[in-house]
Amino acid sequence: MTEATSPPAALTIAGSDSGGAAGLQADLRTFLTCGVHGLVAVTAVTVQNTLGVHDRTDIPPHIVAGQIEAVAADMRVGAAKTGMLASAEIIEAVAAACDAAEIGRDRRIPFVVDPVAASMHGHPLFDAAGLAALRDLLLPRATVLTPNLDEVRLLTGLDVTDRQGMRDAAVALHQLGPRHVLVKSGHLVTDPECVDLLFDGEDFVELPGPRFSTPHTHGAGDAMASAFTAGLARGMPVVEAARFGKWFVSNAVANSYPMGAKVGPVSAFWRLAPEERA
């Protein structure tokens, strides 16, 4: 028997969702179905379901940093992403640990910053100090920044209502330091299509996709960012990885399902082969 080869690996630095729809659970599910081994640095543990976020505890910053350092020292991280980072202190620890591990826009390992600032239920996930730390410490370190339109407003003050507004937002966000900006259009419900926008400081690339009539979209942003990260870990150039992420999340939303009393998750099951039984 020949020895198996190691698959590419990607790291998610994110919070846990006890409902399994978003957070690190969504990231790991996406990594797996995109052919990437998932590594984890847990930042917080939430108590939540489809009815809301009921409680949470944040992981001590040195433990968050230690997780990043441990896996990066041993397991050949191909790309990394963030999700919920919980506090300014955790963001500071993540920035320092990523620098030490050569993760970042001008470093060896691509870094996708998904600036998760609020839960889908509208609960803020960190305070003003956390938002300032995100803007000042992580955006300039990002290979790719992947905000939704609510996060665009928090980071820039711009209220996007159309595709031109997305272009304006991408320019404003790029000036904050990331190498690339991917503005996600899922919340632009007045647009009959769902056209995400990638910007590198010079060129815009539109990523078109259908807008599906379903309420079950929990975890869509996480799935897009983590599929993008998986593509980078597999060695894809940024534009190709962005198209890969868009392809993945479009299919995930198309195959979303109900789970619980309110908004159900997008699906990764469409990537699994059907079972063959005798």
Coordinates of N, CA and C in Angstrom, one line a residue, residues 21-254:
A21 N -24.7 26.1 12.0 CA -25.0 26.7 10.7 C -23.9 27.6 10.2
A22 N -23.2 28.3 11.1 CA -22.2 29.3 10.7 C -21.0 29.1 11.5
G23 N -20.1 30.1 11.6 CA -18.9 30.0 12.4 C -18.0 28.9 12.0
L24 N -17.2 28.4 12.9 CA -16.1 27.5 12.5 C -16.7 26.2 12.0
Q25 N -18.0 25.9 12.4 CA -18.6 24.6 11.9 C -18.8 24.8 10.4
A26 N -19.3 25.9 10.0 CA -19.5 26.2 8.5 C -18.2 26.1 7.8
D27 N -17.2 26.7 8.4 CA -15.9 26.8 7.8 C -15.3 25.4 7.6
L28 N -15.4 24.6 8.6 CA -14.8 23.2 8.5 C -15.6 22.4 7.5
R29 N -16.9 22.5 7.5 CA -17.7 21.8 6.6 C -17.4 22.2 5.1
T30 N -17.2 23.5 4.9 CA -16.8 23.9 3.6 C -15.4 23.5 3.2
F31 N -14.4 23.6 4.1 CA -13.1 23.1 3.8 C -13.1 21.7 3.4
L32 N -13.8 20.8 4.1 CA -13.8 19.4 3.8 C -14.4 19.2 2.4
T33 N -15.5 19.8 2.1 CA -16.2 19.5 0.8 C -15.5 20.2 -0.4
C34 N -14.5 21.1 0.0 CA -13.6 21.7 -1.1 C -12.3 21.1 -1.1
G35 N -12.1 19.9 -0.5 CA -10.9 19.2 -0.6 C -9.7 19.7 0.2
V36 N -10.0 20.3 1.3 CA -9.0 20.9 2.2 C -9.1 20.5 3.6
H37 N -8.0 20.1 4.2 CA -8.0 19.8 5.7 C -8.2 21.0 6.5
G38 N -9.1 21.0 7.4 CA -9.4 22.1 8.3 C -8.6 22.2 9.6
L39 N -8.0 23.3 9.9 CA -7.4 23.6 11.1 C -8.1 24.7 11.8
V40 N -8.1 24.7 13.2 CA -9.0 25.6 13.9 C -8.2 26.4 15.0
A41 N -8.5 27.7 15.1 CA -8.2 28.4 16.3 C -9.5 29.0 16.8
V42 N -10.1 28.4 17.9 CA -11.4 28.9 18.4 C -11.2 30.2 19.2
T43 N -12.1 31.1 18.9 CA -12.0 32.4 19.5 C -13.1 32.6 20.6
A44 N -14.2 32.0 20.4 CA -15.4 32.1 21.3 C -16.3 30.9 21.2
V45 N -17.1 30.7 22.2 CA -18.1 29.6 22.2 C -19.4 30.3 22.4
T46 N -20.3 30.2 21.4 CA -21.6 30.8 21.6 C -22.7 29.8 21.9
V47 N -23.7 30.3 22.6 CA -24.9 29.5 22.9 C -26.0 30.0 22.0
Q48 N -26.3 29.3 20.9 CA -27.3 29.9 20.0 C -28.0 28.8 19.2
N49 N -29.1 29.2 18.7 CA -29.9 28.4 17.8 C -30.6 29.3 16.8
T50 N -31.6 28.9 16.0 CA -32.2 29.7 15.0 C -33.0 30.9 15.7
L51 N -33.3 30.8 17.0 CA -34.0 31.8 17.6 C -33.2 33.0 18.1
G52 N -31.8 32.8 18.2 CA -31.0 33.9 18.6 C -29.7 33.4 19.3
V53 N -28.9 34.3 19.7 CA -27.7 34.1 20.5 C -28.0 34.3 21.9
H54 N -27.9 33.3 22.7 CA -28.4 33.4 24.1 C -27.3 33.7 25.1
D55 N -26.0 33.3 24.8 CA -24.9 33.5 25.7 C -23.6 33.2 24.9
R56 N -22.5 33.6 25.5 CA -21.2 33.3 24.9 C -20.1 33.4 25.9
T57 N -19.0 32.7 25.6 CA -17.8 33.0 26.4 C -16.7 33.1 25.4
D58 N -15.8 34.1 25.7 CA -14.6 34.3 24.8 C -13.4 33.5 25.3
I59 N -12.6 33.0 24.4 CA -11.4 32.3 24.7 C -10.3 33.3 25.1
P60 N -9.5 33.0 26.1 CA -8.4 33.9 26.5 C -7.5 34.2 25.3
P61 N -7.1 35.4 25.0 CA -6.3 35.8 23.9 C -5.1 34.9 23.7
H62 N -4.4 34.6 24.8 CA -3.1 33.8 24.6 C -3.4 32.4 24.1
I63 N -4.6 31.9 24.5 CA -5.0 30.5 24.0 C -5.4 30.6 22.5
V64 N -6.0 31.7 22.1 CA -6.3 31.9 20.6 C -5.0 31.9 19.9
A65 N -4.1 32.8 20.3 CA -2.8 32.9 19.7 C -2.0 31.6 19.7
G66 N -2.1 30.8 20.8 CA -1.4 29.6 20.9 C -1.9 28.5 19.9
Q67 N -3.2 28.5 19.7 CA -3.7 27.6 18.7 C -3.1 27.9 17.3
I68 N -3.1 29.2 16.9 CA -2.5 29.6 15.6 C -1.1 29.1 15.5
E69 N -0.3 29.4 16.6 CA 1.1 29.1 16.6 C 1.4 27.6 16.5
A70 N 0.5 26.8 17.2 CA 0.7 25.4 17.3 C 0.5 24.8 15.9
V71 N -0.6 25.1 15.2 CA -0.9 24.4 13.9 C 0.1 25.0 12.9
A72 N 0.4 26.2 12.9 CA 1.3 26.8 11.9 C 2.7 26.2 12.0
A73 N 3.1 25.9 13.2 CA 4.5 25.3 13.4 C 4.6 23.9 12.9
D74 N 3.5 23.2 12.7 CA 3.5 21.8 12.5 C 2.8 21.3 11.2
M75 N 1.8 22.0 10.7 CA 0.9 21.4 9.8 C 0.7 22.1 8.5
R76 N 1.7 23.0 8.1 CA 1.8 23.5 6.7 C 0.5 24.2 6.3
V77 N 0.2 25.3 6.9 CA -1.1 26.0 6.6 C -0.9 26.6 5.2
G78 N -1.9 26.4 4.3 CA -1.9 26.9 3.0 C -2.6 28.2 2.8
A79 N -3.5 28.5 3.7 CA -4.2 29.8 3.7 C -5.0 29.8 5.1
A80 N -5.3 31.0 5.5 CA -6.0 31.2 6.7 C -7.1 32.2 6.6
K81 N -8.2 32.1 7.4 CA -9.3 33.1 7.4 C -9.7 33.4 8.8
T82 N -10.3 34.5 9.0 CA -11.0 34.9 10.3 C -12.5 34.8 10.1
G83 N -13.1 34.7 11.3 CA -14.5 34.9 11.4 C -14.8 35.8 12.6
M84 N -15.6 35.3 13.5 CA -15.9 36.1 14.8 C -14.6 36.2 15.6
L85 N -14.2 37.4 16.0 CA -13.0 37.6 16.7 C -13.2 38.1 18.1
A86 N -14.4 38.5 18.4 CA -14.9 38.7 19.8 C -14.4 40.0 20.6
S87 N -13.2 40.4 20.5 CA -12.7 41.5 21.3 C -11.4 42.1 20.7
A88 N -11.1 43.3 21.1 CA -9.9 44.0 20.7 C -8.7 43.2 21.1
E89 N -8.7 42.6 22.3 CA -7.6 41.9 22.8 C -7.3 40.6 22.0
I90 N -8.4 39.9 21.6 CA -8.2 38.8 20.7 C -7.7 39.2 19.4
I91 N -8.2 40.3 18.8 CA -7.7 40.7 17.5 C -6.2 41.1 17.6
E92 N -5.8 41.7 18.7 CA -4.4 42.0 18.9 C -3.5 40.7 18.9
A93 N -4.0 39.7 19.6 CA -3.3 38.5 19.7 C -3.2 37.8 18.4
V94 N -4.4 37.8 17.6 CA -4.4 37.2 16.3 C -3.4 37.8 15.4
A95 N -3.4 39.2 15.4 CA -2.5 39.9 14.5 C -1.0 39.5 14.8
A96 N -0.6 39.5 16.0 CA 0.7 39.1 16.4 C 1.1 37.7 16.0
A97 N 0.1 36.8 16.3 CA 0.4 35.4 16.0 C 0.4 35.1 14.5
C98 N -0.4 35.8 13.7 CA -0.3 35.7 12.3 C 1.0 36.2 11.7
D99 N 1.4 37.3 12.2 CA 2.8 37.9 11.8 C 3.8 36.8 12.0
A100 N 3.8 36.2 13.2 CA 4.9 35.2 13.6 C 4.8 34.0 12.7
A101 N 3.6 33.7 12.2 CA 3.4 32.5 11.4 C 3.5 32.7 9.9
E102 N 3.8 34.0 9.5 CA 3.9 34.4 8.1 C 2.6 34.3 7.4
I103 N 1.5 34.7 8.1 CA 0.2 34.8 7.6 C -0.2 36.2 7.3
G104 N -0.5 36.6 6.1 CA -0.9 38.0 5.8 C -0.6 38.4 4.4
R105 N -1.0 39.6 4.1 CA -1.0 40.1 2.7 C 0.4 40.2 2.1
D106 N 1.4 40.5 2.9 CA 2.7 40.6 2.3 C 3.6 39.5 2.8
R107 N 3.0 38.4 3.2 CA 3.7 37.3 3.8 C 3.4 36.0 3.0
R108 N 3.9 34.9 3.5 CA 3.9 33.6 2.7 C 2.5 33.0 2.6
I109 N 1.7 33.2 3.6 CA 0.4 32.5 3.7 C -0.7 33.5 3.4
P110 N -1.6 33.3 2.4 CA -2.7 34.2 2.2 C -3.7 34.3 3.4
F111 N -4.2 35.5 3.6 CA -5.0 35.7 4.8 C -6.4 36.4 4.3
V112 N -7.5 35.6 4.6 CA -8.8 36.1 4.2 C -9.4 36.7 5.5
V113 N -9.8 37.9 5.5 CA -10.4 38.5 6.7 C -11.9 38.7 6.4
D114 N -12.7 37.9 7.0 CA -14.2 38.0 6.9 C -14.6 38.8 8.2
P115 N -14.9 40.0 8.1 CA -15.1 40.9 9.2 C -16.4 40.7 9.9
V116 N -16.6 39.6 10.6 CA -17.9 39.3 11.2 C -18.1 40.2 12.4
A117 N -19.0 41.1 12.3 CA -19.2 42.1 13.3 C -20.5 42.0 14.1
A118 N -21.5 41.2 13.5 CA -22.8 41.0 14.1 C -23.3 39.7 13.7
S119 N -24.1 39.1 14.6 CA -24.8 37.8 14.2 C -25.9 38.1 13.2
M120 N -26.4 37.0 12.6 CA -27.5 37.2 11.7 C -28.8 37.7 12.4
H121 N -28.8 37.6 13.7 CA -29.9 38.1 14.5 C -29.8 39.5 14.9
G122 N -28.6 40.1 14.5 CA -28.4 41.5 14.8 C -27.6 41.8 16.1
H123 N -27.2 40.7 16.8 CA -26.5 40.9 18.0 C -25.0 41.3 17.7
P124 N -24.5 42.5 18.3 CA -23.1 42.9 18.0 C -22.2 41.8 18.6
L125 N -21.1 41.6 17.9 CA -20.2 40.6 18.3 C -18.9 41.1 19.0
F126 N -18.7 42.5 18.9 CA -17.7 43.2 19.7 C -18.1 44.6 19.8
D127 N -17.4 45.3 20.6 CA -17.7 46.7 20.9 C -16.9 47.7 20.0
A128 N -16.9 49.0 20.3 CA -16.2 50.0 19.4 C -14.7 49.7 19.4
A129 N -14.2 49.3 20.5 CA -12.7 49.0 20.6 C -12.4 47.9 19.7
G130 N -13.2 46.9 19.6 CA -13.0 45.7 18.8 C -13.1 46.1 17.3
L131 N -14.1 46.9 17.0 CA -14.3 47.4 15.6 C -13.0 48.2 15.1
A132 N -12.5 49.1 16.0 CA -11.3 49.9 15.7 C -10.1 49.0 15.5
A133 N -10.0 47.9 16.4 CA -8.8 47.0 16.2 C -8.9 46.2 14.9
L134 N -10.2 45.8 14.6 CA -10.4 45.1 13.3 C -9.9 46.0 12.1
R135 N -10.4 47.3 12.1 CA -10.0 48.2 11.1 C -8.5 48.5 11.0
D136 N -7.9 48.7 12.2 CA -6.6 49.2 12.2 C -5.5 48.1 12.1
L137 N -5.8 46.9 12.7 CA -4.8 45.9 12.8 C -5.0 44.8 11.7
L138 N -6.2 44.4 11.4 CA -6.4 43.3 10.5 C -6.6 43.7 9.1
L139 N -7.3 44.7 8.8 CA -7.5 45.1 7.4 C -6.2 45.3 6.6
P140 N -5.2 46.0 7.2 CA -4.0 46.2 6.5 C -3.2 44.9 6.3
R141 N -3.6 43.8 7.1 CA -2.9 42.5 7.0 C -3.6 41.6 6.0
A142 N -4.7 42.0 5.5 CA -5.6 41.1 4.7 C -5.1 40.9 3.3
T143 N -5.0 39.7 2.8 CA -4.9 39.4 1.4 C -6.2 39.7 0.7
V144 N -7.3 39.3 1.4 CA -8.6 39.5 0.9 C -9.5 39.9 2.0
L145 N -10.3 41.0 1.9 CA -11.3 41.3 2.8 C -12.7 41.0 2.2
T146 N -13.6 40.3 3.0 CA -14.8 39.8 2.4 C -16.1 40.3 3.2
P147 N -16.4 41.6 3.2 CA -17.5 42.0 4.0 C -18.9 41.9 3.3
N148 N -19.9 41.7 4.1 CA -21.3 41.9 3.5 C -21.6 43.3 3.6
L149 N -22.8 43.7 3.2 CA -23.1 45.1 3.1 C -23.4 45.8 4.5
D150 N -23.8 45.0 5.5 CA -23.9 45.5 6.9 C -22.5 45.8 7.4
E151 N -21.5 44.9 7.1 CA -20.2 45.1 7.6 C -19.5 46.3 6.8
V152 N -19.9 46.5 5.5 CA -19.4 47.7 4.8 C -19.8 48.9 5.5
R153 N -21.0 49.0 5.9 CA -21.5 50.2 6.6 C -20.8 50.4 8.0
L154 N -20.5 49.3 8.7 CA -19.8 49.5 10.0 C -18.4 50.0 9.8
L155 N -17.7 49.5 8.7 CA -16.3 49.8 8.5 C -16.1 51.2 7.8
T156 N -17.1 51.6 6.9 CA -16.9 52.8 6.1 C -17.9 53.9 6.3
G157 N -19.1 53.5 6.9 CA -20.2 54.4 7.0 C -21.0 54.5 5.7
L158 N -20.7 53.8 4.7 CA -21.4 53.8 3.4 C -22.6 52.9 3.5
D159 N -23.8 53.4 3.1 CA -25.0 52.6 3.0 C -25.2 52.2 1.5
V160 N -24.9 51.0 1.2 CA -24.9 50.5 -0.2 C -26.3 50.1 -0.6
T161 N -26.8 50.7 -1.7 CA -28.2 50.4 -2.2 C -28.2 49.9 -3.6
D162 N -27.0 49.9 -4.3 CA -27.0 49.5 -5.7 C -25.6 49.1 -6.1
R163 N -25.4 48.6 -7.3 CA -24.1 48.1 -7.7 C -23.0 49.2 -7.8
Q164 N -23.4 50.4 -8.1 CA -22.4 51.5 -8.1 C -22.0 51.8 -6.7
G165 N -22.9 51.6 -5.7 CA -22.5 51.8 -4.3 C -21.6 50.7 -3.9
M166 N -21.7 49.5 -4.4 CA -20.7 48.5 -4.1 C -19.3 48.8 -4.6
R167 N -19.3 49.4 -5.8 CA -18.0 49.9 -6.3 C -17.3 50.9 -5.4
D168 N -18.2 51.9 -5.0 CA -17.7 53.0 -4.1 C -17.2 52.4 -2.8
A169 N -17.9 51.4 -2.3 CA -17.5 50.7 -1.0 C -16.2 50.0 -1.2
A170 N -16.1 49.3 -2.3 CA -14.8 48.5 -2.6 C -13.6 49.4 -2.6
V171 N -13.8 50.6 -3.2 CA -12.7 51.6 -3.3 C -12.3 52.1 -1.9
A172 N -13.4 52.4 -1.1 CA -13.2 52.9 0.3 C -12.5 51.9 1.2
L173 N -12.9 50.6 1.0 CA -12.4 49.6 1.8 C -10.9 49.3 1.4
H174 N -10.6 49.3 0.1 CA -9.3 49.1 -0.3 C -8.3 50.1 0.3
Q175 N -8.8 51.3 0.5 CA -7.9 52.4 1.0 C -7.6 52.1 2.5
L176 N -8.3 51.1 3.1 CA -8.0 50.8 4.5 C -6.9 49.7 4.6
G177 N -6.4 49.2 3.5 CA -5.2 48.4 3.5 C -5.2 47.0 2.9
P178 N -6.4 46.4 2.7 CA -6.3 45.0 2.2 C -5.8 45.0 0.7
R179 N -5.2 43.9 0.3 CA -4.7 43.8 -1.1 C -5.9 43.7 -2.0
H180 N -6.9 42.9 -1.6 CA -8.1 42.7 -2.5 C -9.3 42.9 -1.6
V181 N -10.4 43.4 -2.1 CA -11.7 43.5 -1.4 C -12.7 42.7 -2.2
L182 N -13.5 41.8 -1.5 CA -14.6 41.2 -2.2 C -15.9 41.6 -1.4
V183 N -16.7 42.5 -2.1 CA -17.9 43.0 -1.4 C -19.0 42.0 -1.8
K184 N -19.6 41.4 -0.8 CA -20.7 40.4 -1.0 C -22.0 41.0 -1.1
S185 N -22.9 40.6 -2.1 CA -24.1 41.3 -2.4 C -25.4 40.6 -1.9
G186 N -25.2 39.6 -1.1 CA -26.4 38.8 -0.6 C -27.5 39.7 0.0
H187 N -27.1 40.8 0.7 CA -28.0 41.7 1.3 C -28.6 42.7 0.4
L188 N -28.2 42.8 -0.8 CA -28.7 43.8 -1.8 C -30.0 43.2 -2.4
V189 N -31.1 43.1 -1.6 CA -32.2 42.3 -2.0 C -33.0 43.0 -3.2
T190 N -32.8 44.3 -3.4 CA -33.5 44.9 -4.6 C -32.9 44.5 -5.9
D191 N -31.7 43.9 -5.9 CA -31.1 43.5 -7.2 C -31.6 42.0 -7.5
P192 N -32.1 41.8 -8.7 CA -32.6 40.5 -9.1 C -31.5 39.4 -9.2
E193 N -30.3 39.9 -9.4 CA -29.2 38.9 -9.4 C -28.4 39.1 -8.1
C194 N -27.4 38.2 -7.9 CA -26.5 38.3 -6.7 C -25.1 38.4 -7.2
V195 N -24.7 39.7 -7.5 CA -23.4 39.9 -8.2 C -22.4 40.4 -7.1
D196 N -21.5 39.6 -6.7 CA -20.4 40.0 -5.8 C -19.3 40.7 -6.6
L197 N -18.5 41.5 -5.9 CA -17.6 42.4 -6.6 C -16.2 42.3 -6.0
L198 N -15.2 41.9 -6.8 CA -13.8 41.8 -6.4 C -13.0 43.0 -6.9
F199 N -12.2 43.6 -6.1 CA -11.4 44.8 -6.5 C -10.0 44.7 -5.9
D200 N -9.0 45.0 -6.8 CA -7.6 44.9 -6.4 C -6.9 46.3 -6.3
G201 N -7.7 47.4 -6.3 CA -7.1 48.7 -6.3 C -7.1 49.3 -7.7
E202 N -7.2 48.5 -8.8 CA -7.2 48.9 -10.1 C -8.4 48.4 -10.9
D203 N -8.6 47.1 -10.8 CA -9.6 46.5 -11.7 C -10.8 45.9 -10.8
F204 N -12.0 46.0 -11.4 CA -13.1 45.3 -10.8 C -13.4 44.0 -11.5
V205 N -13.8 43.0 -10.8 CA -14.2 41.7 -11.4 C -15.6 41.4 -10.8
E206 N -16.6 41.3 -11.6 CA -17.9 40.9 -11.2 C -18.0 39.4 -11.1
L207 N -18.7 38.9 -10.0 CA -18.9 37.5 -9.9 C -20.4 37.3 -9.8
P208 N -21.0 37.1 -11.0 CA -22.5 37.0 -11.0 C -23.0 35.6 -10.5
G209 N -24.2 35.7 -10.1 CA -24.9 34.4 -9.6 C -26.4 34.7 -9.5
P210 N -27.2 33.7 -9.4 CA -28.6 33.8 -9.3 C -29.0 34.2 -7.8
R211 N -30.1 34.9 -7.7 CA -30.6 35.2 -6.3 C -31.8 34.2 -6.1
F212 N -31.6 33.4 -5.1 CA -32.6 32.3 -4.9 C -33.7 32.8 -3.9
S213 N -34.9 32.3 -4.2 CA -36.0 32.7 -3.3 C -36.1 31.7 -2.1
T214 N -35.3 31.9 -1.1 CA -35.3 31.0 0.0 C -35.0 31.8 1.3
P215 N -35.6 31.5 2.4 CA -35.2 32.2 3.6 C -34.0 31.6 4.3
H216 N -33.6 30.4 3.8 CA -32.6 29.6 4.5 C -31.2 30.0 4.0
T217 N -30.6 31.0 4.6 CA -29.3 31.5 4.1 C -28.3 31.6 5.2
H218 N -28.5 31.0 6.4 CA -27.6 31.1 7.5 C -26.3 30.5 7.1
G219 N -25.2 31.2 7.3 CA -23.9 30.7 7.0 C -23.4 30.9 5.6
A220 N -24.2 31.7 4.8 CA -23.8 31.9 3.4 C -22.5 32.7 3.3
G221 N -22.4 33.7 4.1 CA -21.1 34.5 4.1 C -19.9 33.7 4.5
D222 N -20.1 32.9 5.5 CA -19.0 32.0 6.0 C -18.6 31.0 4.9
A223 N -19.6 30.5 4.2 CA -19.3 29.5 3.2 C -18.6 30.1 2.0
M224 N -18.9 31.4 1.6 CA -18.2 32.0 0.6 C -16.8 32.3 0.9
A225 N -16.6 32.9 2.1 CA -15.2 33.2 2.6 C -14.4 32.0 2.8
S226 N -14.9 30.9 3.3 CA -14.1 29.7 3.5 C -13.9 28.9 2.2
A227 N -14.8 28.9 1.3 CA -14.5 28.3 0.0 C -13.4 29.1 -0.8
F228 N -13.5 30.4 -0.7 CA -12.4 31.3 -1.2 C -11.1 30.9 -0.6
T229 N -11.1 30.8 0.7 CA -9.8 30.4 1.5 C -9.3 29.0 1.0
A230 N -10.3 28.1 0.8 CA -9.9 26.7 0.4 C -9.2 26.8 -1.0
G231 N -9.8 27.6 -1.9 CA -9.2 27.8 -3.2 C -7.8 28.3 -3.1
L232 N -7.6 29.3 -2.2 CA -6.2 29.8 -2.1 C -5.3 28.8 -1.5
A233 N -5.8 28.0 -0.6 CA -4.9 26.9 0.0 C -4.6 25.9 -1.0
R234 N -5.4 25.7 -2.0 CA -5.2 24.8 -3.1 C -4.3 25.4 -4.2
G235 N -3.8 26.6 -4.0 CA -2.9 27.2 -4.9 C -3.5 28.0 -6.0
M236 N -4.8 28.3 -6.0 CA -5.5 29.1 -7.0 C -5.1 30.6 -6.9
P237 N -4.9 31.3 -8.0 CA -4.8 32.7 -7.9 C -6.0 33.4 -7.3
V238 N -5.9 34.6 -6.9 CA -7.1 35.2 -6.2 C -8.3 35.2 -7.0
V239 N -8.3 35.7 -8.2 CA -9.5 35.7 -9.0 C -10.1 34.4 -9.2
E240 N -9.3 33.3 -9.5 CA -9.9 32.0 -9.6 C -10.4 31.5 -8.3
A241 N -9.8 31.8 -7.2 CA -10.3 31.4 -5.9 C -11.6 32.1 -5.6
A242 N -11.8 33.3 -6.0 CA -13.0 34.1 -5.8 C -14.1 33.4 -6.6
R243 N -13.8 33.1 -7.8 CA -14.9 32.4 -8.7 C -15.3 31.0 -8.1
F244 N -14.3 30.3 -7.6 CA -14.5 29.1 -6.9 C -15.4 29.3 -5.7
G245 N -15.1 30.3 -4.9 CA -16.0 30.6 -3.7 C -17.4 30.9 -4.1
K246 N -17.6 31.7 -5.2 CA -18.9 32.1 -5.7 C -19.7 30.8 -6.2
W247 N -19.0 30.0 -6.9 CA -19.6 28.8 -7.4 C -20.1 27.9 -6.2
F248 N -19.2 27.8 -5.2 CA -19.6 26.9 -4.1 C -20.8 27.5 -3.3
V249 N -20.8 28.8 -3.0 CA -21.9 29.3 -2.2 C -23.2 29.4 -3.0
S250 N -23.1 29.6 -4.3 CA -24.3 29.6 -5.1 C -25.0 28.3 -5.0
N251 N -24.3 27.2 -5.1 CA -24.8 25.9 -5.0 C -25.3 25.6 -3.5
A252 N -24.5 26.1 -2.6 CA -24.9 25.9 -1.2 C -26.3 26.6 -0.8
V253 N -26.5 27.8 -1.4 CA -27.8 28.4 -1.1 C -28.9 27.7 -1.9
A254 N -28.6 27.3 -3.1 CA -29.6 26.6 -3.9 C -30.1 25.3 -3.2

